[in-house]
Amino acid sequence: MIRVLLVDDHAMLRAGFRAILCTQPDIEVVGEAATGAEGVELAARLQPDVITMDVQMPDMDGIEATRRIVADPAVTAAVAIVTTFDRDEYLFHALDAGAGGFLLKNAGPEELITAVRALAAGDGILAPEVTRRVLSRFCATPVAEAQERTTPARAHVLAEPLTDRESEVLALMADARSNAEIARGLFIGEATVKTHVSRVLQKLGARDRVQAIVLAHRHGLTR
């Protein structure tokens, strides 16, 4: 069962999210918070698997709440920023704070459900509207750096070199494939994929799949 915490200062929107998510047999909404500070407190107390987080809230905004939740070693929840405002500052500050997903509130019910399941499975999720901007912002490389992209230059981002299989998994992660899709593409089990993904994140020093993909593109580790 995927345990979800809803953090938003609009009660009607929380009720809508709850109604959507509770139609799914594998998802349970375990709590609601109306402020960022309350979200931080409930994240530690309820230990959800996924948190949907608004940005603009009283007493503490969703970016700062996300930062505190991600920094707490006792909390393992993945955080998805869900906002009305399609602004670059919200997007990039959310990713810097450690959010594993970024969705817009005009997304359909299926997109919300898919995002919750993806985050619970350890996948990152970005709204289609913002994916190109993320890659443009984080993956742009100065010409001088691009000219130095030899194998040794790439290697400095890695704690140790990726194996051939890990490189294949990273390439498929960068193509926004889920663990199940990677498993089918490489003809291996999902448990094996999870092991490879964990090793890739560890070697890259990435906190989640979204950051791993950004680092991979930025440092020329994948196309």
PDB file of C-alpha atoms in Angstrom:
ATOM      1  CA  MET A   1       0.000   0.000   0.000  1.00  0.00           C
ATOM      2  CA  ILE A   2       1.351   3.455  -0.969  1.00  0.00           C
ATOM      3  CA  ARG A   3       0.884   5.905   1.907  1.00  0.00           C
ATOM      4  CA  VAL A   4       0.325   9.517   0.805  1.00  0.00           C
ATOM      5  CA  LEU A   5       0.397  12.812   2.725  1.00  0.00           C
ATOM      6  CA  LEU A   6      -1.372  15.811   1.131  1.00  0.00           C
ATOM      7  CA  VAL A   7       0.038  19.258   1.932  1.00  0.00           C
ATOM      8  CA  ASP A   8      -1.954  22.208   0.588  1.00  0.00           C
ATOM      9  CA  ASP A   9      -3.652  25.206   2.209  1.00  0.00           C
ATOM     10  CA  HIS A  10      -6.810  24.759   0.103  1.00  0.00           C
ATOM     11  CA  ALA A  11      -9.137  22.236   1.751  1.00  0.00           C
ATOM     12  CA  MET A  12     -11.170  21.785  -1.425  1.00  0.00           C
ATOM     13  CA  LEU A  13      -8.082  20.860  -3.433  1.00  0.00           C
ATOM     14  CA  ARG A  14      -6.952  18.375  -0.767  1.00  0.00           C
ATOM     15  CA  ALA A  15     -10.425  16.843  -0.862  1.00  0.00           C
ATOM     16  CA  GLY A  16     -10.175  16.508  -4.643  1.00  0.00           C
ATOM     17  CA  PHE A  17      -6.756  14.840  -4.449  1.00  0.00           C
ATOM     18  CA  ARG A  18      -8.013  12.501  -1.737  1.00  0.00           C
ATOM     19  CA  ALA A  19     -11.063  11.557  -3.818  1.00  0.00           C
ATOM     20  CA  ILE A  20      -8.874  10.781  -6.838  1.00  0.00           C
ATOM     21  CA  LEU A  21      -6.235   8.789  -4.984  1.00  0.00           C
ATOM     22  CA  CYS A  22      -8.657   6.813  -2.816  1.00  0.00           C
ATOM     23  CA  THR A  23     -10.221   5.263  -5.917  1.00  0.00           C
ATOM     24  CA  GLN A  24      -7.033   3.206  -6.237  1.00  0.00           C
ATOM     25  CA  PRO A  25      -6.730  -0.036  -4.249  1.00  0.00           C
ATOM     26  CA  ASP A  26      -2.976   0.387  -3.769  1.00  0.00           C
ATOM     27  CA  ILE A  27      -3.023   4.012  -2.523  1.00  0.00           C
ATOM     28  CA  GLU A  28      -4.033   5.303   0.911  1.00  0.00           C
ATOM     29  CA  VAL A  29      -4.140   8.963   1.994  1.00  0.00           C
ATOM     30  CA  VAL A  30      -2.829   8.875   5.564  1.00  0.00           C
ATOM     31  CA  GLY A  31      -2.907  12.577   6.389  1.00  0.00           C
ATOM     32  CA  GLU A  32      -3.471  16.167   5.332  1.00  0.00           C
ATOM     33  CA  ALA A  33      -1.663  19.379   6.221  1.00  0.00           C
ATOM     34  CA  ALA A  34      -2.694  22.981   5.553  1.00  0.00           C
ATOM     35  CA  THR A  35       0.719  24.595   6.114  1.00  0.00           C
ATOM     36  CA  GLY A  36       4.321  23.799   5.300  1.00  0.00           C
ATOM     37  CA  ALA A  37       5.265  23.514   8.970  1.00  0.00           C
ATOM     38  CA  GLU A  38       2.413  21.098   9.605  1.00  0.00           C
ATOM     39  CA  GLY A  39       3.553  19.101   6.567  1.00  0.00           C
ATOM     40  CA  VAL A  40       7.068  18.772   8.004  1.00  0.00           C
ATOM     41  CA  GLU A  41       5.664  17.611  11.350  1.00  0.00           C
ATOM     42  CA  LEU A  42       3.272  15.078   9.812  1.00  0.00           C
ATOM     43  CA  ALA A  43       5.943  13.736   7.460  1.00  0.00           C
ATOM     44  CA  ALA A  44       8.060  12.791  10.478  1.00  0.00           C
ATOM     45  CA  ARG A  45       5.119  11.419  12.474  1.00  0.00           C
ATOM     46  CA  LEU A  46       3.181   9.536   9.782  1.00  0.00           C
ATOM     47  CA  GLN A  47       6.123   8.327   7.664  1.00  0.00           C
ATOM     48  CA  PRO A  48       4.299   8.435   4.294  1.00  0.00           C
ATOM     49  CA  ASP A  49       5.798   7.038   1.103  1.00  0.00           C
ATOM     50  CA  VAL A  50       4.839  10.057  -1.026  1.00  0.00           C
ATOM     51  CA  ILE A  51       4.022  13.681  -0.198  1.00  0.00           C
ATOM     52  CA  THR A  52       2.183  16.049  -2.545  1.00  0.00           C
ATOM     53  CA  MET A  53       3.350  19.568  -1.695  1.00  0.00           C
ATOM     54  CA  ASP A  54       1.887  22.936  -2.648  1.00  0.00           C
ATOM     55  CA  VAL A  55       4.270  25.896  -3.000  1.00  0.00           C
ATOM     56  CA  GLN A  56       2.442  28.957  -1.679  1.00  0.00           C
ATOM     57  CA  MET A  57       1.275  28.295   1.888  1.00  0.00           C
ATOM     58  CA  PRO A  58       1.151  30.270   5.140  1.00  0.00           C
ATOM     59  CA  ASP A  59       3.969  30.177   7.738  1.00  0.00           C
ATOM     60  CA  MET A  60       6.328  28.063   5.562  1.00  0.00           C
ATOM     61  CA  ASP A  61       6.266  27.633   1.787  1.00  0.00           C
ATOM     62  CA  GLY A  62       6.423  24.248   0.101  1.00  0.00           C
ATOM     63  CA  ILE A  63      10.008  24.699  -1.075  1.00  0.00           C
ATOM     64  CA  GLU A  64      11.331  25.192   2.457  1.00  0.00           C
ATOM     65  CA  ALA A  65       9.102  22.390   3.761  1.00  0.00           C
ATOM     66  CA  THR A  66      10.483  20.073   1.075  1.00  0.00           C
ATOM     67  CA  ARG A  67      14.036  21.036   1.975  1.00  0.00           C
ATOM     68  CA  ARG A  68      13.455  20.192   5.635  1.00  0.00           C
ATOM     69  CA  ILE A  69      11.703  16.904   4.877  1.00  0.00           C
ATOM     70  CA  VAL A  70      14.446  15.741   2.499  1.00  0.00           C
ATOM     71  CA  ALA A  71      17.130  16.752   5.015  1.00  0.00           C
ATOM     72  CA  ASP A  72      15.555  14.646   7.781  1.00  0.00           C
ATOM     73  CA  PRO A  73      17.280  11.230   7.716  1.00  0.00           C
ATOM     74  CA  ALA A  74      14.322   9.680   9.532  1.00  0.00           C
ATOM     75  CA  VAL A  75      11.933  10.543   6.681  1.00  0.00           C
ATOM     76  CA  THR A  76      12.124   8.528   3.464  1.00  0.00           C
ATOM     77  CA  ALA A  77       9.126  10.005   1.635  1.00  0.00           C
ATOM     78  CA  ALA A  78       9.453  11.244  -1.930  1.00  0.00           C
ATOM     79  CA  VAL A  79       8.077  14.755  -2.408  1.00  0.00           C
ATOM     80  CA  ALA A  80       6.134  15.928  -5.458  1.00  0.00           C
ATOM     81  CA  ILE A  81       5.601  19.655  -5.815  1.00  0.00           C
ATOM     82  CA  VAL A  82       2.082  20.225  -7.176  1.00  0.00           C
ATOM     83  CA  THR A  83       1.418  23.852  -8.032  1.00  0.00           C
ATOM     84  CA  THR A  84      -0.784  26.124 -10.113  1.00  0.00           C
ATOM     85  CA  PHE A  85       2.163  28.303 -11.047  1.00  0.00           C
ATOM     86  CA  ASP A  86       4.340  27.214 -13.956  1.00  0.00           C
ATOM     87  CA  ARG A  87       7.298  29.381 -12.928  1.00  0.00           C
ATOM     88  CA  ASP A  88      10.961  28.586 -13.434  1.00  0.00           C
ATOM     89  CA  GLU A  89      11.896  29.778  -9.949  1.00  0.00           C
ATOM     90  CA  TYR A  90       9.466  27.314  -8.373  1.00  0.00           C
ATOM     91  CA  LEU A  91      10.610  24.488 -10.626  1.00  0.00           C
ATOM     92  CA  PHE A  92      14.342  24.873 -10.089  1.00  0.00           C
ATOM     93  CA  HIS A  93      14.106  25.749  -6.397  1.00  0.00           C
ATOM     94  CA  ALA A  94      11.953  22.643  -5.889  1.00  0.00           C
ATOM     95  CA  LEU A  95      14.517  20.399  -7.576  1.00  0.00           C
ATOM     96  CA  ASP A  96      17.336  22.047  -5.610  1.00  0.00           C
ATOM     97  CA  ALA A  97      15.377  21.425  -2.403  1.00  0.00           C
ATOM     98  CA  GLY A  98      15.217  17.721  -3.217  1.00  0.00           C
ATOM     99  CA  ALA A  99      11.758  17.271  -4.729  1.00  0.00           C
ATOM    100  CA  GLY A 100      11.493  14.104  -6.766  1.00  0.00           C
ATOM    101  CA  GLY A 101       8.632  15.389  -8.877  1.00  0.00           C
ATOM    102  CA  PHE A 102       7.018  18.544 -10.199  1.00  0.00           C
ATOM    103  CA  LEU A 103       3.413  18.598 -11.419  1.00  0.00           C
ATOM    104  CA  LEU A 104       0.950  21.302 -12.367  1.00  0.00           C
ATOM    105  CA  LYS A 105      -2.515  21.369 -10.823  1.00  0.00           C
ATOM    106  CA  ASN A 106      -4.125  21.293 -14.253  1.00  0.00           C
ATOM    107  CA  ALA A 107      -2.881  17.703 -14.636  1.00  0.00           C
ATOM    108  CA  GLY A 108      -5.533  15.047 -15.074  1.00  0.00           C
ATOM    109  CA  PRO A 109      -6.427  12.479 -12.396  1.00  0.00           C
ATOM    110  CA  GLU A 110      -4.436   9.741 -14.161  1.00  0.00           C
ATOM    111  CA  GLU A 111      -1.313  11.905 -14.149  1.00  0.00           C
ATOM    112  CA  LEU A 112      -1.589  12.378 -10.385  1.00  0.00           C
ATOM    113  CA  ILE A 113      -2.066   8.653  -9.810  1.00  0.00           C
ATOM    114  CA  THR A 114       0.810   7.785 -12.123  1.00  0.00           C
ATOM    115  CA  ALA A 115       3.059  10.314 -10.384  1.00  0.00           C
ATOM    116  CA  VAL A 116       2.311   8.895  -6.930  1.00  0.00           C
ATOM    117  CA  ARG A 117       3.056   5.355  -8.070  1.00  0.00           C
ATOM    118  CA  ALA A 118       6.226   6.429  -9.869  1.00  0.00           C
ATOM    119  CA  LEU A 119       7.572   8.286  -6.846  1.00  0.00           C
ATOM    120  CA  ALA A 120       6.735   5.382  -4.545  1.00  0.00           C
ATOM    121  CA  ALA A 121       8.721   3.117  -6.876  1.00  0.00           C
ATOM    122  CA  GLY A 122      11.746   5.420  -6.712  1.00  0.00           C
ATOM    123  CA  ASP A 123      11.185   7.089 -10.072  1.00  0.00           C
ATOM    124  CA  GLY A 124      11.315  10.838 -10.644  1.00  0.00           C
ATOM    125  CA  ILE A 125       8.405  12.553 -12.364  1.00  0.00           C
ATOM    126  CA  LEU A 126       8.232  15.879 -14.204  1.00  0.00           C
ATOM    127  CA  ALA A 127       5.255  17.491 -15.891  1.00  0.00           C
ATOM    128  CA  PRO A 128       5.689  17.284 -19.677  1.00  0.00           C
ATOM    129  CA  GLU A 129       5.441  21.077 -19.831  1.00  0.00           C
ATOM    130  CA  VAL A 130       8.626  21.541 -17.785  1.00  0.00           C
ATOM    131  CA  THR A 131      10.865  18.657 -18.878  1.00  0.00           C
ATOM    132  CA  ARG A 132      12.450  20.561 -21.766  1.00  0.00           C
ATOM    133  CA  ARG A 133      13.167  23.544 -19.501  1.00  0.00           C
ATOM    134  CA  VAL A 134      14.856  21.315 -16.931  1.00  0.00           C
ATOM    135  CA  LEU A 135      17.166  19.809 -19.526  1.00  0.00           C
ATOM    136  CA  SER A 136      17.884  23.214 -21.072  1.00  0.00           C
ATOM    137  CA  ARG A 137      18.736  24.724 -17.685  1.00  0.00           C
ATOM    138  CA  PHE A 138      20.715  21.943 -16.053  1.00  0.00           C
ATOM    139  CA  CYS A 139      22.235  20.266 -19.071  1.00  0.00           C
ATOM    140  CA  ALA A 140      23.549  23.316 -20.917  1.00  0.00           C
ATOM    141  CA  THR A 141      27.331  23.069 -21.033  1.00  0.00           C
ATOM    142  CA  PRO A 142      29.792  25.852 -21.896  1.00  0.00           C
ATOM    143  CA  VAL A 143      31.734  25.318 -25.110  1.00  0.00           C
ATOM    144  CA  ALA A 144      35.063  25.117 -23.311  1.00  0.00           C
ATOM    145  CA  GLU A 145      33.761  22.356 -21.062  1.00  0.00           C
ATOM    146  CA  ALA A 146      32.248  20.507 -24.008  1.00  0.00           C
ATOM    147  CA  GLN A 147      35.590  20.494 -25.772  1.00  0.00           C
ATOM    148  CA  GLU A 148      37.152  18.796 -22.740  1.00  0.00           C
ATOM    149  CA  ARG A 149      34.620  15.960 -22.603  1.00  0.00           C
ATOM    150  CA  THR A 150      37.096  13.151 -22.690  1.00  0.00           C
ATOM    151  CA  THR A 151      36.509   9.988 -20.673  1.00  0.00           C
ATOM    152  CA  PRO A 152      38.714  11.186 -17.749  1.00  0.00           C
ATOM    153  CA  ALA A 153      36.842  14.498 -17.669  1.00  0.00           C
ATOM    154  CA  ARG A 154      33.513  12.679 -17.378  1.00  0.00           C
ATOM    155  CA  ALA A 155      34.801  10.393 -14.696  1.00  0.00           C
ATOM    156  CA  HIS A 156      35.218  13.098 -12.043  1.00  0.00           C
ATOM    157  CA  VAL A 157      31.478  13.127 -11.328  1.00  0.00           C
ATOM    158  CA  LEU A 158      31.520   9.411 -10.466  1.00  0.00           C
ATOM    159  CA  ALA A 159      32.586   7.911  -7.176  1.00  0.00           C
ATOM    160  CA  GLU A 160      33.609   4.875  -9.256  1.00  0.00           C
ATOM    161  CA  PRO A 161      33.059   3.943 -12.918  1.00  0.00           C
ATOM    162  CA  LEU A 162      29.709   2.607 -14.056  1.00  0.00           C
ATOM    163  CA  THR A 163      29.607  -0.944 -15.328  1.00  0.00           C
ATOM    164  CA  ASP A 164      28.323  -1.561 -18.855  1.00  0.00           C
ATOM    165  CA  ARG A 165      24.963  -2.692 -17.451  1.00  0.00           C
ATOM    166  CA  GLU A 166      24.722   0.341 -15.158  1.00  0.00           C
ATOM    167  CA  SER A 167      25.416   2.594 -18.142  1.00  0.00           C
ATOM    168  CA  GLU A 168      22.572   0.891 -20.032  1.00  0.00           C
ATOM    169  CA  VAL A 169      20.242   1.403 -17.079  1.00  0.00           C
ATOM    170  CA  LEU A 170      21.256   5.060 -16.783  1.00  0.00           C
ATOM    171  CA  ALA A 171      20.582   5.627 -20.489  1.00  0.00           C
ATOM    172  CA  LEU A 172      17.089   4.190 -20.106  1.00  0.00           C
ATOM    173  CA  MET A 173      16.491   6.237 -16.950  1.00  0.00           C
ATOM    174  CA  ALA A 174      17.438   9.336 -18.953  1.00  0.00           C
ATOM    175  CA  ASP A 175      14.837   8.273 -21.506  1.00  0.00           C
ATOM    176  CA  ALA A 176      12.211   8.478 -18.723  1.00  0.00           C
ATOM    177  CA  ARG A 177      11.717   4.695 -18.561  1.00  0.00           C
ATOM    178  CA  SER A 178      10.215   3.172 -15.441  1.00  0.00           C
ATOM    179  CA  ASN A 179      11.833   0.220 -13.674  1.00  0.00           C
ATOM    180  CA  ALA A 180       9.339  -2.122 -15.318  1.00  0.00           C
ATOM    181  CA  GLU A 181      10.124  -0.718 -18.770  1.00  0.00           C
ATOM    182  CA  ILE A 182      13.861  -0.981 -18.140  1.00  0.00           C
ATOM    183  CA  ALA A 183      13.433  -4.573 -17.036  1.00  0.00           C
ATOM    184  CA  ARG A 184      11.544  -5.447 -20.221  1.00  0.00           C
ATOM    185  CA  GLY A 185      14.035  -3.603 -22.408  1.00  0.00           C
ATOM    186  CA  LEU A 186      17.061  -5.339 -20.905  1.00  0.00           C
ATOM    187  CA  PHE A 187      15.363  -8.715 -20.310  1.00  0.00           C
ATOM    188  CA  ILE A 188      16.142  -8.687 -16.591  1.00  0.00           C
ATOM    189  CA  GLY A 189      14.004  -8.697 -13.448  1.00  0.00           C
ATOM    190  CA  GLU A 190      12.676  -5.568 -11.763  1.00  0.00           C
ATOM    191  CA  ALA A 191      14.545  -6.435  -8.569  1.00  0.00           C
ATOM    192  CA  THR A 192      17.782  -6.460 -10.570  1.00  0.00           C
ATOM    193  CA  VAL A 193      16.880  -3.091 -12.108  1.00  0.00           C
ATOM    194  CA  LYS A 194      16.318  -1.624  -8.639  1.00  0.00           C
ATOM    195  CA  THR A 195      19.763  -2.832  -7.595  1.00  0.00           C
ATOM    196  CA  HIS A 196      21.363  -1.236 -10.661  1.00  0.00           C
ATOM    197  CA  VAL A 197      19.460   2.026 -10.133  1.00  0.00           C
ATOM    198  CA  SER A 198      20.604   2.166  -6.504  1.00  0.00           C
ATOM    199  CA  ARG A 199      24.201   1.646  -7.577  1.00  0.00           C
ATOM    200  CA  VAL A 200      23.933   4.330 -10.257  1.00  0.00           C
ATOM    201  CA  LEU A 201      22.538   6.830  -7.747  1.00  0.00           C
ATOM    202  CA  GLN A 202      25.281   5.950  -5.283  1.00  0.00           C
ATOM    203  CA  LYS A 203      28.071   6.329  -7.827  1.00  0.00           C
ATOM    204  CA  LEU A 204      26.691   9.632  -9.106  1.00  0.00           C
ATOM    205  CA  GLY A 205      26.055  10.921  -5.601  1.00  0.00           C
ATOM    206  CA  ALA A 206      22.475  11.655  -6.704  1.00  0.00           C
ATOM    207  CA  ARG A 207      19.600  11.794  -4.227  1.00  0.00           C
ATOM    208  CA  ASP A 208      17.009  10.570  -6.759  1.00  0.00           C
ATOM    209  CA  ARG A 209      16.424   9.682 -10.400  1.00  0.00           C
ATOM    210  CA  VAL A 210      15.686  13.235 -11.499  1.00  0.00           C
ATOM    211  CA  GLN A 211      19.031  14.482 -10.214  1.00  0.00           C
ATOM    212  CA  ALA A 212      20.797  11.443 -11.687  1.00  0.00           C
ATOM    213  CA  ILE A 213      19.357  12.208 -15.128  1.00  0.00           C
ATOM    214  CA  VAL A 214      20.401  15.852 -14.894  1.00  0.00           C
ATOM    215  CA  LEU A 215      23.953  14.870 -13.887  1.00  0.00           C
ATOM    216  CA  ALA A 216      24.119  12.271 -16.659  1.00  0.00           C
ATOM    217  CA  HIS A 217      23.194  14.797 -19.333  1.00  0.00           C
ATOM    218  CA  ARG A 218      25.337  17.564 -17.859  1.00  0.00           C
ATOM    219  CA  HIS A 219      28.491  15.438 -17.720  1.00  0.00           C
ATOM    220  CA  GLY A 220      28.030  13.583 -20.986  1.00  0.00           C
ATOM    221  CA  LEU A 221      27.379  10.216 -19.383  1.00  0.00           C
ATOM    222  CA  THR A 222      24.519   9.525 -21.760  1.00  0.00           C
ATOM    223  CA  ARG A 223      23.048  10.988 -24.890  1.00  0.00           C
TER     224      ARG A 223
END
